[in-house]
XYZ file of C-alpha atoms in Angstrom:
655
model
C 5.749 -95.060 -41.486
C 5.957 -92.722 -44.415
C 2.282 -92.084 -44.312
C 2.429 -91.411 -40.605
C 5.278 -88.897 -41.108
C 3.355 -87.029 -43.781
C 0.376 -86.566 -41.505
C 2.459 -85.197 -38.598
C 2.761 -81.490 -39.837
C -0.932 -81.247 -40.570
C -1.724 -82.431 -37.059
C 0.699 -79.917 -35.622
C -0.868 -76.987 -37.579
C -4.316 -78.167 -36.611
C -3.357 -78.091 -32.950
C -1.987 -74.532 -33.323
C -5.228 -73.381 -34.930
C -7.155 -74.978 -32.124
C -5.025 -73.209 -29.537
C -5.538 -69.864 -31.353
C -9.267 -70.340 -31.438
C -9.271 -71.303 -27.788
C -7.244 -68.173 -26.929
C -9.639 -65.990 -28.884
C -12.561 -67.634 -27.154
C -10.974 -66.956 -23.753
C -10.335 -63.282 -24.693
C -13.880 -62.923 -25.955
C -15.176 -64.478 -22.733
C -13.072 -62.128 -20.587
C -14.261 -59.211 -22.740
C -17.909 -60.110 -22.207
C -17.280 -60.598 -18.485
C -15.640 -57.154 -18.332
C -18.617 -55.567 -20.107
C -20.988 -57.377 -17.763
C -18.936 -56.191 -14.776
C -19.298 -52.609 -16.043
C -23.076 -52.979 -16.287
C -23.501 -54.795 -12.953
C -21.344 -52.351 -10.999
C -23.184 -49.432 -12.638
C -26.496 -50.872 -11.397
C -25.140 -51.246 -7.833
C -23.591 -47.777 -7.944
C -26.801 -46.084 -9.094
C -28.789 -47.964 -6.440
C -26.391 -46.660 -3.752
C -26.740 -43.092 -5.034
C -30.529 -43.325 -4.881
C -30.349 -44.592 -1.282
C -28.178 -41.595 -0.352
C -30.454 -39.094 -2.090
C -33.770 -40.443 -0.860
C -33.544 -42.492 2.345
C -30.443 -41.110 4.048
C -30.780 -37.438 3.127
C -34.479 -37.389 4.064
C -33.682 -38.841 7.523
C -30.953 -36.266 8.215
C -33.328 -33.312 8.187
C -32.190 -32.250 11.662
C -28.971 -31.063 10.035
C -29.010 -27.513 8.623
C -30.020 -27.273 4.963
C -26.664 -25.705 4.196
C -24.877 -28.771 5.577
C -27.042 -31.101 3.508
C -26.290 -29.085 0.366
C -22.555 -29.462 1.004
C -22.690 -33.156 1.983
C -24.760 -34.345 -0.968
C -23.785 -31.544 -3.353
C -25.220 -32.177 -6.844
C -25.943 -35.858 -6.292
C -29.355 -35.416 -7.947
C -27.659 -34.294 -11.175
C -25.305 -37.280 -11.013
C -28.283 -39.629 -10.622
C -29.976 -38.132 -13.692
C -26.879 -38.492 -15.888
C -25.976 -41.989 -14.691
C -29.580 -43.189 -14.994
C -29.607 -42.307 -18.685
C -26.119 -43.753 -19.064
C -27.165 -47.053 -17.448
C -30.311 -47.257 -19.608
C -28.279 -46.893 -22.801
C -25.659 -49.276 -21.447
C -28.217 -52.018 -20.802
C -29.651 -51.582 -24.299
C -26.297 -52.594 -25.785
C -26.774 -56.108 -24.359
C -29.288 -56.909 -27.110
C -26.594 -56.411 -29.764
C -23.891 -58.896 -28.798
C -21.809 -58.482 -31.960
C -21.604 -54.692 -31.712
C -21.858 -54.330 -27.914
C -18.210 -53.478 -27.262
C -18.133 -50.774 -29.937
C -21.452 -49.362 -28.680
C -20.056 -49.202 -25.127
C -17.049 -47.211 -26.359
C -19.254 -44.819 -28.308
C -21.514 -44.444 -25.289
C -18.649 -43.246 -23.095
C -17.588 -40.787 -25.791
C -21.160 -39.499 -25.975
C -21.436 -38.991 -22.204
C -17.901 -37.635 -21.765
C -18.859 -33.971 -21.371
C -21.868 -34.606 -19.126
C -19.844 -36.831 -16.807
C -17.148 -34.175 -16.550
C -19.612 -31.386 -15.737
C -21.501 -33.179 -12.953
C -18.581 -34.966 -11.302
C -16.285 -31.933 -11.197
C -18.849 -30.063 -9.118
C -19.190 -32.964 -6.695
C -15.430 -33.475 -6.395
C -14.820 -29.766 -5.799
C -17.064 -29.805 -2.708
C -15.834 -33.168 -1.398
C -13.137 -31.729 0.901
C -15.612 -29.320 2.452
C -18.000 -32.231 3.053
C -15.242 -34.138 4.875
C -14.682 -31.127 7.144
C -18.352 -31.257 8.103
C -18.049 -34.987 8.839
C -15.118 -34.242 11.160
C -17.161 -31.652 13.054
C -19.993 -34.176 13.536
C -17.548 -36.652 15.065
C -16.789 -34.116 17.800
C -20.453 -34.301 18.899
C -21.003 -37.882 20.124
C -24.785 -37.723 20.298
C -25.136 -36.355 16.773
C -22.560 -38.817 15.468
C -24.451 -41.774 16.967
C -27.700 -40.538 15.390
C -26.094 -40.223 11.946
C -24.347 -43.587 12.252
C -27.600 -45.306 13.230
C -29.389 -43.950 10.156
C -26.610 -45.039 7.803
C -26.279 -48.535 9.289
C -30.061 -49.021 8.996
C -30.057 -48.105 5.296
C -26.572 -49.276 4.192
C -25.270 -51.911 6.599
C -22.084 -52.433 4.574
C -20.981 -48.879 5.366
C -19.754 -50.035 8.775
C -18.044 -47.583 11.096
C -16.984 -45.328 8.217
C -20.528 -43.975 8.007
C -20.842 -40.807 5.947
C -17.255 -41.001 4.710
C -18.026 -44.370 3.058
C -20.997 -42.902 1.182
C -19.439 -39.601 0.184
C -16.419 -41.160 -1.494
C -18.463 -43.503 -3.738
C -18.937 -41.006 -6.685
C -15.198 -40.227 -6.649
C -14.328 -43.898 -6.773
C -16.766 -44.503 -9.624
C -15.534 -41.764 -11.957
C -11.912 -42.872 -11.443
C -12.823 -46.524 -12.064
C -14.376 -45.937 -15.503
C -10.972 -45.763 -17.326
C -9.869 -49.004 -15.578
C -13.020 -50.865 -16.623
C -12.637 -49.644 -20.197
C -8.959 -50.582 -20.199
C -9.890 -54.101 -19.098
C -12.328 -54.389 -22.027
C -9.681 -52.995 -24.394
C -7.055 -55.525 -23.261
C -9.393 -58.372 -24.208
C -10.189 -56.938 -27.644
C -8.112 -57.956 -30.664
C -6.262 -54.986 -32.242
C -7.747 -55.544 -35.684
C -11.324 -55.436 -34.385
C -13.454 -52.442 -35.415
C -14.199 -51.694 -31.747
C -10.504 -51.395 -30.810
C -9.903 -47.710 -31.902
C -13.247 -46.696 -30.411
C -12.278 -48.212 -27.060
C -8.880 -46.503 -27.243
C -10.550 -43.122 -27.703
C -12.977 -43.888 -24.886
C -10.145 -44.783 -22.465
C -8.277 -41.584 -23.385
C -11.471 -39.523 -23.042
C -12.228 -40.840 -19.546
C -8.632 -40.249 -18.481
C -8.987 -36.659 -19.704
C -12.216 -36.344 -17.722
C -10.409 -37.344 -14.527
C -7.534 -34.982 -15.310
C -9.940 -32.089 -15.884
C -11.780 -32.904 -12.665
C -8.510 -32.828 -10.708
C -7.510 -29.502 -12.272
C -10.933 -28.036 -11.556
C -10.725 -29.252 -7.960
C -7.308 -27.627 -7.575
C -8.565 -24.331 -9.047
C -11.516 -24.384 -6.670
C -9.201 -24.917 -3.711
C -7.082 -21.945 -4.780
C -10.188 -19.834 -5.316
C -11.665 -20.727 -1.917
C -8.432 -19.548 -0.341
C -8.660 -16.073 -1.879
C -12.410 -15.453 -1.991
C -12.726 -15.172 1.777
C -13.680 -11.631 2.798
C -12.011 -10.881 6.113
C -12.956 -7.818 8.161
C -9.637 -7.074 9.850
C -8.782 -4.119 12.045
C -5.679 -2.025 11.396
C -3.923 -3.705 14.323
C -4.657 -7.176 12.903
C -3.436 -6.145 9.463
C -0.203 -4.784 10.915
C 0.268 -7.986 12.922
C 0.281 -9.990 9.683
C 3.140 -7.987 8.181
C 6.478 -9.788 8.198
C 9.652 -9.824 6.147
C 8.205 -12.331 3.682
C 5.100 -10.263 2.905
C 7.163 -7.071 2.681
C 9.531 -8.763 0.245
C 6.651 -10.005 -1.939
C 4.901 -6.643 -2.017
C 8.148 -4.804 -2.774
C 8.940 -7.178 -5.639
C 5.444 -6.774 -7.085
C 5.633 -2.985 -6.815
C 9.000 -2.990 -8.564
C 7.590 -5.183 -11.338
C 4.594 -2.881 -11.759
C 6.747 0.265 -11.891
C 8.954 -1.298 -14.559
C 5.884 -2.058 -16.650
C 4.507 1.463 -16.219
C 7.874 2.913 -17.237
C 7.961 0.688 -20.325
C 11.148 -1.106 -19.245
C 9.554 -4.543 -19.481
C 6.536 -5.720 -21.496
C 3.159 -6.274 -19.886
C 1.326 -9.569 -20.369
C -1.731 -8.970 -22.546
C -4.810 -11.159 -22.106
C -7.585 -9.771 -24.293
C -10.043 -12.490 -23.299
C -9.687 -11.842 -19.586
C -9.639 -8.047 -20.019
C -12.986 -8.193 -21.835
C -14.460 -10.424 -19.136
C -13.186 -8.165 -16.355
C -14.595 -5.074 -18.067
C -17.975 -6.798 -18.332
C -17.790 -7.829 -14.662
C -16.931 -4.287 -13.535
C -19.848 -2.937 -15.566
C -22.221 -5.446 -13.970
C -20.859 -4.597 -10.494
C -21.430 -0.902 -11.145
C -25.029 -1.576 -12.194
C -25.669 -3.537 -8.992
C -24.105 -0.812 -6.823
C -26.050 1.997 -8.501
C -29.338 0.098 -8.276
C -28.701 -0.690 -4.614
C -28.037 2.998 -3.828
C -31.147 4.094 -5.728
C -33.385 1.531 -4.038
C -31.991 2.542 -0.628
C -32.790 6.207 -1.319
C -36.259 5.266 -2.591
C -37.049 3.224 0.535
C -35.855 6.050 2.778
C -38.220 8.512 1.076
C -41.165 6.177 0.478
C -42.712 6.635 3.934
C -42.508 10.388 3.467
C -45.793 10.056 1.551
C -47.587 8.566 4.549
C -48.429 11.904 6.267
C -49.687 13.280 2.953
C -51.693 10.187 2.088
C -53.050 9.409 5.538
C -55.500 6.685 6.536
C -55.821 3.678 4.310
C -53.449 5.030 1.647
C -50.715 5.433 4.292
C -51.113 1.762 5.196
C -50.669 0.891 1.512
C -47.314 2.711 1.458
C -46.140 0.881 4.599
C -47.141 -2.477 3.134
C -45.465 -1.560 -0.157
C -42.222 -0.787 1.663
C -42.281 -4.128 3.469
C -42.753 -5.982 0.189
C -39.971 -3.986 -1.473
C -37.580 -4.753 1.370
C -38.323 -8.481 1.230
C -38.521 -9.003 -2.538
C -36.133 -6.346 -3.881
C -33.808 -4.969 -1.219
C -32.717 -8.232 0.409
C -32.037 -10.048 -2.910
C -30.128 -6.971 -4.082
C -27.964 -7.024 -0.936
C -27.318 -10.743 -1.439
C -26.333 -10.073 -5.040
C -23.930 -7.313 -3.984
C -22.416 -9.682 -1.400
C -21.975 -12.374 -4.053
C -19.808 -9.969 -6.066
C -17.193 -9.681 -3.307
C -15.646 -13.107 -3.954
C -14.948 -12.558 -7.685
C -13.703 -9.045 -6.920
C -11.141 -10.474 -4.498
C -10.141 -13.104 -7.040
C -9.571 -10.469 -9.730
C -7.413 -8.384 -7.366
C -5.438 -11.448 -6.309
C -4.966 -12.445 -9.951
C -3.172 -9.147 -10.595
C -0.759 -9.867 -7.730
C -0.162 -13.410 -8.943
C 0.290 -12.156 -12.515
C 3.145 -9.910 -11.380
C 4.745 -12.919 -9.655
C 4.184 -15.054 -12.748
C 5.796 -12.478 -15.074
C 8.830 -12.184 -12.809
C 9.223 -15.976 -12.651
C 8.887 -16.260 -16.437
C 11.786 -13.799 -16.793
C 13.829 -15.850 -14.328
C 12.975 -19.061 -16.177
C 14.261 -17.573 -19.432
C 17.453 -16.299 -17.824
C 18.345 -19.169 -15.472
C 16.381 -22.044 -16.952
C 14.891 -23.303 -13.684
C 12.858 -22.157 -10.670
C 12.431 -23.452 -7.137
C 9.567 -25.638 -5.974
C 7.876 -22.691 -4.231
C 8.249 -20.540 -7.343
C 6.782 -23.306 -9.506
C 3.828 -23.480 -7.101
C 3.373 -19.706 -7.481
C 3.295 -20.099 -11.280
C 0.665 -22.815 -10.991
C -1.392 -20.636 -8.625
C -1.622 -17.863 -11.219
C -2.471 -20.332 -13.985
C -5.176 -21.898 -11.824
C -6.681 -18.505 -10.916
C -6.605 -17.272 -14.498
C -8.139 -20.487 -15.872
C -10.874 -20.421 -13.251
C -11.792 -16.786 -13.942
C -11.748 -17.213 -17.718
C -13.932 -20.322 -17.431
C -16.464 -19.066 -14.891
C -16.652 -15.270 -15.241
C -18.840 -15.481 -18.388
C -21.360 -17.690 -16.581
C -21.181 -15.527 -13.466
C -21.753 -12.333 -15.461
C -24.699 -13.909 -17.229
C -26.257 -15.080 -13.953
C -25.821 -11.641 -12.348
C -27.500 -9.960 -15.324
C -30.401 -12.426 -15.117
C -30.668 -11.902 -11.358
C -30.546 -8.145 -11.823
C -33.238 -8.287 -14.502
C -35.491 -10.347 -12.244
C -35.040 -7.845 -9.406
C -35.952 -4.972 -11.734
C -39.034 -6.804 -12.991
C -40.080 -7.482 -9.397
C -39.573 -3.811 -8.538
C -41.733 -2.696 -11.467
C -44.464 -5.189 -10.542
C -44.495 -4.038 -6.909
C -44.654 -0.406 -8.007
C -47.609 -1.139 -10.249
C -49.385 -2.972 -7.419
C -48.683 -0.099 -5.027
C -50.085 2.464 -7.459
C -53.175 0.324 -8.040
C -53.808 -0.055 -4.301
C -53.378 3.658 -3.636
C -55.743 4.540 -6.470
C -58.349 2.069 -5.252
C -58.184 3.443 -1.716
C -58.298 7.015 -3.029
C -61.597 6.567 -4.882
C -63.521 7.828 -1.842
C -61.499 11.057 -1.778
C -61.885 11.499 -5.534
C -65.665 11.728 -5.101
C -65.157 15.022 -3.244
C -63.401 16.685 -6.189
C -65.445 19.360 -8.048
C -65.229 17.583 -11.416
C -65.599 13.963 -10.279
C -68.866 13.589 -12.232
C -67.255 14.738 -15.520
C -66.430 11.880 -17.942
C -62.762 11.279 -18.596
C -62.696 12.682 -22.180
C -64.463 15.846 -21.048
C -62.165 16.173 -18.023
C -59.134 15.752 -20.258
C -60.466 18.520 -22.540
C -61.049 20.726 -19.494
C -57.457 20.260 -18.316
C -56.056 20.925 -21.788
C -58.045 24.178 -22.065
C -56.839 25.336 -18.644
C -53.251 24.549 -19.544
C -53.642 26.389 -22.851
C -54.912 29.534 -21.116
C -52.077 29.388 -18.605
C -49.565 28.931 -21.413
C -50.880 32.012 -23.226
C -50.604 34.062 -20.028
C -47.029 32.922 -19.491
C -46.135 33.725 -23.097
C -47.619 37.223 -22.736
C -45.735 37.718 -19.491
C -42.481 36.588 -21.140
C -42.886 39.033 -24.024
C -43.588 41.908 -21.638
C -40.692 40.928 -19.421
C -38.227 40.823 -22.322
C -39.184 44.329 -23.409
C -38.246 45.812 -20.034
C -35.517 43.281 -19.192
C -33.069 44.843 -16.729
C -29.402 45.141 -17.659
C -27.296 42.092 -16.781
C -26.113 42.177 -13.220
C -22.438 41.892 -12.449
C -20.712 40.650 -9.355
C -19.121 43.346 -7.151
C -15.458 43.942 -7.818
C -12.906 43.578 -5.070
C -11.230 46.899 -4.162
C -7.891 45.837 -5.664
C -9.331 44.464 -8.903
C -10.048 47.743 -10.723
C -6.506 48.164 -11.978
C -6.346 44.546 -13.181
C -9.739 44.836 -14.903
C -8.657 48.109 -16.547
C -5.488 46.434 -17.880
C -7.492 43.566 -19.368
C -9.977 46.053 -20.852
C -7.280 48.063 -22.574
C -5.617 44.901 -23.910
C -8.595 42.811 -25.057
C -11.532 45.225 -25.288
C -14.912 45.061 -23.520
C -16.294 42.203 -25.640
C -13.731 39.745 -24.288
C -14.150 40.443 -20.564
C -16.006 37.953 -18.383
C -16.693 37.792 -14.669
C -16.569 34.682 -12.438
C -20.031 34.037 -10.947
C -18.940 31.546 -8.264
C -15.710 30.266 -6.756
C -13.720 27.958 -9.055
C -11.382 25.266 -7.741
C -9.013 23.967 -10.401
C -8.586 20.185 -10.496
C -6.238 19.736 -13.441
C -2.721 20.920 -14.190
C -3.897 23.694 -16.546
C -7.046 24.594 -14.568
C -7.236 27.884 -12.662
C -8.521 28.519 -9.142
C -10.432 31.818 -9.122
C -12.613 33.631 -6.558
C -16.127 34.851 -7.212
C -16.132 38.273 -8.912
C -12.730 37.863 -10.644
C -12.462 39.549 -14.083
C -10.853 37.481 -16.855
C -10.339 37.854 -20.598
C -11.491 35.143 -23.003
C -8.735 33.742 -25.218
C -10.469 30.694 -26.685
C -13.974 29.284 -26.163
C -12.849 25.607 -26.155
C -9.941 23.475 -24.977
C -7.409 21.570 -27.080
C -9.812 18.619 -27.424
C -12.601 20.794 -28.780
C -14.583 20.751 -25.534
C -16.635 23.975 -25.493
C -17.446 23.658 -21.786
C -13.845 24.614 -20.839
C -12.608 28.069 -21.882
C -9.056 29.350 -22.011
C -8.846 32.696 -20.159
C -6.272 35.257 -19.063
C -6.409 36.762 -15.553
C -3.773 39.351 -16.279
C -1.118 37.198 -14.641
C -1.976 33.576 -15.375
C -3.591 31.700 -18.223
C -5.593 28.493 -17.892
C -8.926 26.740 -18.289
C -12.130 27.425 -16.340
C -15.697 26.043 -16.660
C -17.674 28.082 -19.174
C -20.816 27.784 -17.047
C -19.232 29.870 -14.278
C -18.508 32.886 -16.484
C -20.796 35.724 -17.558
C -20.089 38.635 -19.857
C -18.852 41.648 -17.908
C -20.528 44.972 -18.714
C -18.169 47.850 -18.105
C -19.820 50.783 -16.277
C -18.071 54.060 -17.212
C -16.943 56.334 -14.398
C -18.342 59.836 -13.809
C -15.318 61.459 -15.472
C -15.750 59.270 -18.577
C -19.430 60.166 -18.778
C -18.646 63.910 -18.604
C -15.909 63.501 -21.201
C -18.256 61.594 -23.525
C -20.885 64.312 -23.096
C -18.277 66.972 -23.867
C -17.197 65.180 -27.040
C -20.778 64.879 -28.243
C -21.406 68.643 -27.974
C -21.605 70.614 -31.181
C -18.705 73.141 -31.026
C -20.633 75.573 -33.199
C -23.431 75.826 -30.684
C -22.442 78.514 -28.181
C -25.779 78.694 -26.396
C -25.181 77.696 -22.801
C -27.078 74.556 -21.854
C -29.295 74.559 -18.848
C -27.759 73.028 -15.745
C -28.791 69.397 -15.433
C -30.970 68.226 -12.638
C -29.074 66.737 -9.716
C -28.451 63.049 -10.420
C -28.048 60.343 -7.841
C -24.613 60.383 -6.344
C -22.239 57.768 -7.705
C -20.140 56.264 -4.944
C -16.417 56.835 -5.168
C -13.847 54.127 -5.051
C -13.433 54.366 -1.281
C -17.120 53.660 -0.649
C -17.674 49.877 -0.562
C -19.937 47.342 1.092
C -19.180 44.332 3.261
C -19.829 41.124 1.335
C -19.304 38.813 4.339
C -19.637 39.332 8.120
C -16.416 39.742 10.104
C -15.862 39.604 13.884
C -13.033 41.741 15.289
C -10.420 39.771 17.198
C -8.420 42.694 18.653
C -8.667 46.401 19.260
C -6.952 47.062 15.906
C -9.822 45.432 13.986
C -13.471 46.378 13.508
C -16.499 44.091 13.090
C -18.637 44.034 9.931
C -22.120 42.897 8.987
C -22.906 41.589 5.493
C -24.288 44.383 3.298
C -23.052 47.144 5.637
C -21.642 50.291 3.898
C -17.932 50.772 4.579
C -15.533 53.640 3.884
C -11.973 52.643 2.951
C -9.392 54.965 4.477
C -6.324 53.016 3.344
C -6.301 49.972 0.998
C -3.390 48.409 2.896
C -2.016 48.057 6.375
C 0.990 49.905 7.819
C 3.377 47.352 6.298
C 1.897 47.808 2.833
C 0.024 44.468 2.859
C -3.044 44.830 0.533
C -4.805 41.890 2.195
C -5.905 44.183 5.026
C -7.640 47.568 4.652
C -8.136 50.385 7.142
C -11.848 51.287 7.123
C -14.417 53.322 8.989
C -17.756 51.769 9.979
C -20.375 53.608 12.054
C -17.732 56.012 13.346
C -15.307 53.239 14.319
C -11.981 52.689 12.606
C -10.015 49.476 12.265
C -8.640 46.842 9.935
C -10.694 44.256 8.064
C -9.754 41.663 5.385
C -9.813 43.238 1.923
C -11.419 40.125 0.492
C -14.527 40.780 2.636
C -15.206 44.041 0.807
C -16.705 44.736 -2.590
C -17.337 47.849 -4.606
C -20.909 49.104 -4.318
C -22.941 48.952 -7.553
C -23.970 52.166 -9.264
C -27.734 52.674 -9.083
C -29.489 51.926 -12.365
C -33.072 52.987 -12.867
C -35.137 50.294 -14.504
C -38.358 48.480 -13.865
C -41.141 46.357 -15.247
C -44.698 45.643 -14.332
C -46.773 42.473 -14.380
C -49.153 42.138 -17.312
C -52.723 42.951 -16.461
């Protein structure tokens, strides 16, 4: 009995060890079954994808290509990734001891690739379901599609396309469950346990990122639609809710502009937007230039004629097909991101207002929380995809430019080839190219010497600078500026100036001004500060020329009298009669004028006019009483200008 009692504890511990080993064996068996389930289901899944991509898609060719692209999306990319994944997964079977750890590492290795391919497919899944619904409304088409699917995949049943389209979504969401099942049957102290934990977490993150990406795409698709609405349709959409939103946003924007509240700064997005706007500008400018080039290209046809004209027509057709149409498509592709960027600004104003409310109150409503998420989704989408979009647009633009250059080179080559017959009729067609080049250089050299000689002769007898005619009422103002600033500071306006800035002046052609400073406050020498005698401001320097003061007859006689030697009493001979200098009341008509009543008189441009009174009966200087061809009447004073004094000068062409 004693011996039997001593052996009882050892038997009990032995049975516990046996139960532990049996439990471990069962866990190990379930673990291996879970790994085998992962591999077997991956084989079936990949086989189903290949049936969809090859057999089913090839038999649905009666559907538009655009529909097929939406239905099957990037299924080819998924097949490539999962084929490599399955190959590596099957290779782990040869290493039974390390298989579980290798499976975990494999999922970590393929984490990013799985996320990239499946997020694209999931984002287009809802649009694919809409197409399936439209097919169901056409019984004949639906029966044709259902027959194809049942012949290839009988287990699809009546679900048809919907059964096939949902398979990739089910697979990517099942990966974390399969890994979790393997993890549950792995002992915590095993080396594979932390690897499997990371793999489960990684695949859960993949599904989370896919859902977020899908949500961002749904928000983006809502705001990227370009609607061409009439004014009536836009007004019909206005209601109290939209007015309230727009008023709140405007108030928020005005507060930011006034500095009452801070503005949210996002340097990353601002840089991306600036890059996008630059790319958009390049596309727009290139499109305008190509349009102008195509409009003028056929203008060469009458000059070229014959075969060369046909080359220009063919060149235009190729440019329209290979350059113009892709450029228009590229410009159209920019509209969606442009709408998103505009909508982001609106949602940012809402987001900033809700953030202020959240800080003050501590909570927001469900609709306000949805508005916050909308901005975050839009901003995340733009920050993630604008760099790729900008890069693609630049590549597309570069390809269009290279195509344009190639087509231009081909066009020039064709025109030259077809012009060889005409070149044979030229007088120097038999001269070798080096000799012909020397001949052209010699001819250009002789012409250059002649032009240089003509320039030197011209400068010797260069006429005095011409000045614009003064308005009849401007003499007194010009005289005041002359006495104040001196003749070296007076300039005359050569063409009408319309001021655009606060300190810019609006001046008529012929106005006399005095130069105060030959640059503005920023050092820009193309804007001069001038004085008109009443106002001071900036005008373009290119529209001013130095004004040469012509002395009156009295001043000339006075200058002659001052230059006489008082000791010389010998009377000087009377001078020969000089050309008469017109008096102040003798002017010319600068513009034509048609009389509208019996009190007015008509004018022709360049017609000599005699001013009788420089104002009307009420003293208004804008109208002058004149005499023209024996008729008297009123004309606008601004239509008259002082006649220039005759100046004798001349030059002759070099012999």
